[in-house]
PDB file of C-alpha atoms in Angstrom:
ATOM      1  CA  GLN E  10      69.663  79.131 125.943  1.00 70.00           C
ATOM      2  CA  SER E  11      69.434  76.507 128.634  1.00 82.00           C
ATOM      3  CA  ARG E  12      70.708  76.468 132.137  1.00 87.00           C
ATOM      4  CA  ASN E  13      74.306  75.728 132.972  1.00 88.00           C
ATOM      5  CA  LEU E  14      75.363  75.172 136.526  1.00 88.00           C
ATOM      6  CA  LEU E  15      78.996  75.761 135.664  1.00 88.00           C
ATOM      7  CA  PHE E  16      78.518  79.425 135.644  1.00 88.00           C
ATOM      8  CA  ALA E  17      77.480  81.684 138.518  1.00 89.00           C
ATOM      9  CA  ASP E  18      74.668  83.312 136.531  1.00 88.00           C
ATOM     10  CA  ARG E  19      73.527  79.744 135.390  1.00 87.00           C
ATOM     11  CA  ARG E  20      73.274  80.948 131.738  1.00 87.00           C
ATOM     12  CA  ALA E  21      74.727  78.754 129.116  1.00 87.00           C
ATOM     13  CA  MET E  22      74.833  81.618 126.543  1.00 84.00           C
ATOM     14  CA  ARG E  23      77.642  83.849 127.590  1.00 82.00           C
ATOM     15  CA  PRO E  24      77.390  87.527 127.208  1.00 80.00           C
ATOM     16  CA  PRO E  25      79.822  89.088 124.593  1.00 77.00           C
ATOM     17  CA  VAL E  26      83.016  90.563 126.047  1.00 82.00           C
ATOM     18  CA  ALA E  27      82.840  94.421 125.916  1.00 80.00           C
ATOM     19  CA  GLY E  28      84.526  95.778 122.890  1.00 72.00           C
ATOM     20  CA  THR E  29      84.474  92.678 120.769  1.00 72.00           C
ATOM     21  CA  VAL E  30      83.569  92.737 117.165  1.00 66.00           C
ATOM     22  CA  ALA E  31      82.114  89.836 115.248  1.00 64.00           C
ATOM     23  CA  ARG E  32      84.473  88.164 112.777  1.00 64.00           C
ATOM     24  CA  GLY E  33      84.086  89.652 109.305  1.00 57.00           C
ATOM     25  CA  ALA E  34      82.431  92.814 110.702  1.00 57.00           C
ATOM     26  CA  ALA E  35      83.714  96.149 109.214  1.00 55.00           C
ATOM     27  CA  LEU E  36      85.818  98.001 111.611  1.00 64.00           C
ATOM     28  CA  GLY E  37      86.170 101.872 111.123  1.00 75.00           C
ATOM     29  CA  ASP E  38      86.178 103.690 107.884  1.00 85.00           C
ATOM     30  CA  PRO E  39      85.286 101.527 104.888  1.00 86.00           C
ATOM     31  CA  ALA E  40      87.669 103.519 102.664  1.00 88.00           C
ATOM     32  CA  LEU E  41      90.401 102.214 104.869  1.00 91.00           C
ATOM     33  CA  THR E  42      89.132  98.670 105.702  1.00 90.00           C
ATOM     34  CA  ALA E  43      87.502  97.864 102.212  1.00 91.00           C
ATOM     35  CA  GLY E  44      89.013 100.257  99.848  1.00 93.00           C
ATOM     36  CA  LYS E  45      85.599 101.428  98.858  1.00 93.00           C
ATOM     37  CA  VAL E  46      83.233 104.232  99.560  1.00 92.00           C
ATOM     38  CA  GLY E  47      79.695 103.060  98.871  1.00 91.00           C
ATOM     39  CA  ASP E  48      80.098 101.132  95.482  1.00 93.00           C
ATOM     40  CA  ALA E  49      83.060 103.056  94.294  1.00 96.00           C
ATOM     41  CA  TRP E  50      86.926 102.055  94.833  1.00 96.00           C
ATOM     42  CA  VAL E  51      88.853 104.629  96.571  1.00 96.00           C
ATOM     43  CA  GLU E  52      91.026 106.397  93.988  1.00 96.00           C
ATOM     44  CA  THR E  53      94.125 107.074  96.246  1.00 95.00           C
ATOM     45  CA  ILE E  54      95.580 105.470  99.442  1.00 96.00           C
ATOM     46  CA  PRO E  55      93.719 106.753 102.614  1.00 95.00           C
ATOM     47  CA  MET E  56      96.726 106.953 104.648  1.00 94.00           C
ATOM     48  CA  GLU E  57      99.788 109.129 104.851  1.00 95.00           C
ATOM     49  CA  ILE E  58     102.607 107.600 102.744  1.00 96.00           C
ATOM     50  CA  ASP E  59     106.041 108.120 104.070  1.00 96.00           C
ATOM     51  CA  ALA E  60     109.478 106.442 103.877  1.00 96.00           C
ATOM     52  CA  GLU E  61     108.593 103.972 106.740  1.00 97.00           C
ATOM     53  CA  MET E  62     105.369 102.901 105.038  1.00 97.00           C
ATOM     54  CA  MET E  63     107.156 102.421 101.736  1.00 97.00           C
ATOM     55  CA  GLN E  64     109.932 100.280 103.400  1.00 98.00           C
ATOM     56  CA  ARG E  65     107.117  98.198 105.161  1.00 98.00           C
ATOM     57  CA  GLY E  66     105.386  97.873 101.650  1.00 98.00           C
ATOM     58  CA  ARG E  67     108.549  96.722  99.997  1.00 98.00           C
ATOM     59  CA  GLU E  68     109.134  94.194 102.829  1.00 98.00           C
ATOM     60  CA  ARG E  69     105.659  92.773 102.719  1.00 98.00           C
ATOM     61  CA  TYR E  70     105.578  92.774  98.935  1.00 98.00           C
ATOM     62  CA  ASN E  71     108.700  90.707  98.896  1.00 98.00           C
ATOM     63  CA  VAL E  72     107.333  88.119 101.319  1.00 97.00           C
ATOM     64  CA  PHE E  73     103.868  87.890  99.890  1.00 97.00           C
ATOM     65  CA  CYS E  74     103.898  88.985  96.295  1.00 97.00           C
ATOM     66  CA  SER E  75     107.188  88.669  94.769  1.00 97.00           C
ATOM     67  CA  PRO E  76     107.157  84.761  94.719  1.00 96.00           C
ATOM     68  CA  CYS E  77     104.568  84.989  91.813  1.00 95.00           C
ATOM     69  CA  HIS E  78     104.655  88.559  90.619  1.00 96.00           C
ATOM     70  CA  GLY E  79     108.470  88.938  90.712  1.00 96.00           C
ATOM     71  CA  LEU E  80     110.638  91.508  92.459  1.00 96.00           C
ATOM     72  CA  SER E  81     109.901  94.182  89.904  1.00 95.00           C
ATOM     73  CA  GLY E  82     106.251  93.215  89.324  1.00 96.00           C
ATOM     74  CA  TYR E  83     106.266  91.688  85.765  1.00 96.00           C
ATOM     75  CA  GLY E  84     104.678  88.391  86.681  1.00 94.00           C
ATOM     76  CA  ASP E  85     107.927  86.618  86.600  1.00 95.00           C
ATOM     77  CA  GLY E  86     108.466  85.274  90.220  1.00 95.00           C
ATOM     78  CA  MET E  87     110.055  81.931  91.033  1.00 95.00           C
ATOM     79  CA  ILE E  88     106.789  80.246  91.499  1.00 92.00           C
ATOM     80  CA  ALA E  89     105.571  81.582  88.078  1.00 90.00           C
ATOM     81  CA  LYS E  90     108.757  80.501  86.439  1.00 91.00           C
ATOM     82  CA  ARG E  91     108.529  76.990  87.986  1.00 92.00           C
ATOM     83  CA  ALA E  92     104.911  76.486  86.764  1.00 89.00           C
ATOM     84  CA  ASP E  93     105.860  77.516  83.290  1.00 87.00           C
ATOM     85  CA  GLU E  94     108.732  74.931  83.295  1.00 89.00           C
ATOM     86  CA  LEU E  95     106.325  72.232  84.387  1.00 90.00           C
ATOM     87  CA  GLN E  96     103.965  72.974  81.484  1.00 86.00           C
ATOM     88  CA  GLU E  97     100.999  71.192  83.063  1.00 84.00           C
ATOM     89  CA  GLY E  98      98.406  73.563  81.314  1.00 81.00           C
ATOM     90  CA  THR E  99      96.564  74.449  84.555  1.00 81.00           C
ATOM     91  CA  TRP E 100      98.689  77.472  85.496  1.00 82.00           C
ATOM     92  CA  THR E 101      97.182  81.030  85.069  1.00 86.00           C
ATOM     93  CA  PRO E 102     100.227  83.339  84.999  1.00 89.00           C
ATOM     94  CA  PRO E 103     100.212  86.197  87.431  1.00 92.00           C
ATOM     95  CA  THR E 104      99.384  89.622  86.150  1.00 92.00           C
ATOM     96  CA  SER E 105     102.159  92.249  85.418  1.00 95.00           C
ATOM     97  CA  PHE E 106     101.668  95.402  87.420  1.00 96.00           C
ATOM     98  CA  HIS E 107     103.089  97.326  84.366  1.00 96.00           C
ATOM     99  CA  THR E 108     100.256  96.984  81.942  1.00 95.00           C
ATOM    100  CA  ASP E 109      97.838  99.814  81.428  1.00 95.00           C
ATOM    101  CA  LEU E 110      94.981  98.036  82.765  1.00 95.00           C
ATOM    102  CA  ILE E 111      96.558  97.634  86.260  1.00 95.00           C
ATOM    103  CA  ARG E 112      98.265 100.954  86.187  1.00 96.00           C
ATOM    104  CA  GLN E 113      94.780 102.542  85.644  1.00 96.00           C
ATOM    105  CA  ARG E 114      93.150 100.667  88.445  1.00 97.00           C
ATOM    106  CA  GLU E 115      92.171 102.609  91.596  1.00 97.00           C
ATOM    107  CA  ASP E 116      94.240 101.983  94.727  1.00 97.00           C
ATOM    108  CA  GLY E 117      91.142 100.617  96.318  1.00 97.00           C
ATOM    109  CA  HIS E 118      90.836  97.893  93.721  1.00 97.00           C
ATOM    110  CA  LEU E 119      94.405  96.893  94.208  1.00 97.00           C
ATOM    111  CA  TYR E 120      93.749  96.703  98.005  1.00 97.00           C
ATOM    112  CA  ASN E 121      90.730  94.637  97.364  1.00 96.00           C
ATOM    113  CA  THR E 122      92.710  92.234  95.300  1.00 97.00           C
ATOM    114  CA  ILE E 123      95.164  91.762  98.091  1.00 97.00           C
ATOM    115  CA  ASN E 124      92.425  91.456 100.700  1.00 95.00           C
ATOM    116  CA  ASN E 125      90.124  89.021  98.705  1.00 94.00           C
ATOM    117  CA  GLY E 126      92.165  87.617  96.008  1.00 94.00           C
ATOM    118  CA  ILE E 127      91.310  87.493  92.240  1.00 91.00           C
ATOM    119  CA  ARG E 128      91.066  84.681  89.797  1.00 87.00           C
ATOM    120  CA  ASN E 129      93.846  82.027  91.071  1.00 86.00           C
ATOM    121  CA  MET E 130      95.370  84.498  93.495  1.00 91.00           C
ATOM    122  CA  PRO E 131      94.373  83.663  97.025  1.00 93.00           C
ATOM    123  CA  ALA E 132      93.030  86.290  99.556  1.00 95.00           C
ATOM    124  CA  TYR E 133      95.670  87.657 101.975  1.00 96.00           C
ATOM    125  CA  GLY E 134      93.166  89.462 104.064  1.00 92.00           C
ATOM    126  CA  SER E 135      93.586  87.173 106.997  1.00 91.00           C
ATOM    127  CA  GLN E 136      97.389  87.179 106.896  1.00 94.00           C
ATOM    128  CA  ILE E 137      98.206  90.847 105.997  1.00 95.00           C
ATOM    129  CA  PRO E 138      96.929  93.606 108.429  1.00 93.00           C
ATOM    130  CA  VAL E 139      95.031  96.664 106.878  1.00 94.00           C
ATOM    131  CA  ALA E 140      97.989  99.131 107.146  1.00 95.00           C
ATOM    132  CA  ASP E 141     100.295  96.476 105.585  1.00 97.00           C
ATOM    133  CA  ARG E 142      97.927  95.934 102.611  1.00 97.00           C
ATOM    134  CA  TRP E 143      97.886  99.675 101.939  1.00 98.00           C
ATOM    135  CA  ALA E 144     101.650  99.685 102.279  1.00 98.00           C
ATOM    136  CA  ILE E 145     101.947  97.001  99.612  1.00 98.00           C
ATOM    137  CA  VAL E 146      99.545  99.111  97.262  1.00 98.00           C
ATOM    138  CA  ALA E 147     102.103 102.068  97.812  1.00 98.00           C
ATOM    139  CA  TYR E 148     105.012  99.962  96.960  1.00 98.00           C
ATOM    140  CA  VAL E 149     103.337  98.586  93.750  1.00 98.00           C
ATOM    141  CA  ARG E 150     102.636 102.167  92.673  1.00 97.00           C
ATOM    142  CA  ALA E 151     106.455 102.769  93.254  1.00 96.00           C
ATOM    143  CA  LEU E 152     107.343  99.845  91.110  1.00 96.00           C
ATOM    144  CA  GLN E 153     104.995 101.083  88.430  1.00 96.00           C
ATOM    145  CA  ARG E 154     106.417 104.585  88.415  1.00 92.00           C
ATOM    146  CA  SER E 155     109.891 103.256  88.432  1.00 91.00           C
ATOM    147  CA  GLN E 156     109.216 101.360  85.114  1.00 90.00           C
ATOM    148  CA  ASN E 157     107.243 104.166  83.522  1.00 86.00           C
ATOM    149  CA  ALA E 158     109.089 107.207  84.576  1.00 85.00           C
ATOM    150  CA  THR E 159     109.699 110.230  82.397  1.00 85.00           C
ATOM    151  CA  VAL E 160     112.299 112.994  82.714  1.00 86.00           C
ATOM    152  CA  ASP E 161     109.398 115.121  84.217  1.00 86.00           C
ATOM    153  CA  ASP E 162     109.469 112.781  87.230  1.00 84.00           C
ATOM    154  CA  VAL E 163     113.072 113.731  88.095  1.00 86.00           C
ATOM    155  CA  PRO E 164     113.534 116.676  90.403  1.00 86.00           C
ATOM    156  CA  PRO E 165     114.562 119.844  88.532  1.00 87.00           C
ATOM    157  CA  ASP E 166     117.852 120.125  90.335  1.00 87.00           C
ATOM    158  CA  ILE E 167     118.905 116.525  89.345  1.00 89.00           C
ATOM    159  CA  ARG E 168     117.706 116.718  85.757  1.00 86.00           C
ATOM    160  CA  ALA E 169     120.854 118.544  84.767  1.00 83.00           C
ATOM    161  CA  GLN E 170     123.008 115.708  85.863  1.00 87.00           C
ATOM    162  CA  LEU E 171     121.181 113.269  83.354  1.00 82.00           C
ATOM    163  CA  ARG E 172     122.616 112.390  79.979  1.00 71.00           C
TER     164      ARG E 172
END
């Protein structure tokens, strides 16, 4: 807080630029930015899910998640396979998204895992924007549904075509 002749106002401490937010500060609705309301995970994605969001989720999933979790979410991605081949004893296999534990987790919990990481999985919050994190969660839910679907999930007008 000393004087600095470089600036016209002679202050060394510069005033904050209007509209800036400190790094790490929460922006907007915590349900959207943190996946939580208070201490509780949000149950469902707090955004409208449409075809464009699902396509974006698939694209981002394939870039960031599939190398470890695999294209279908069973934890059998190329990095996981290579680590298994090396048999170094230090690898923690990625979780399959098709276990009861993961299927029963709230959407906010999955969002938080993408944002902050879990166990050996790194945090992707600095690389993946908020909307894309939710798009990935939506895509993971679609993967889960595709592997655990029942006849009741098929639209009635198409059921008749099934064997």
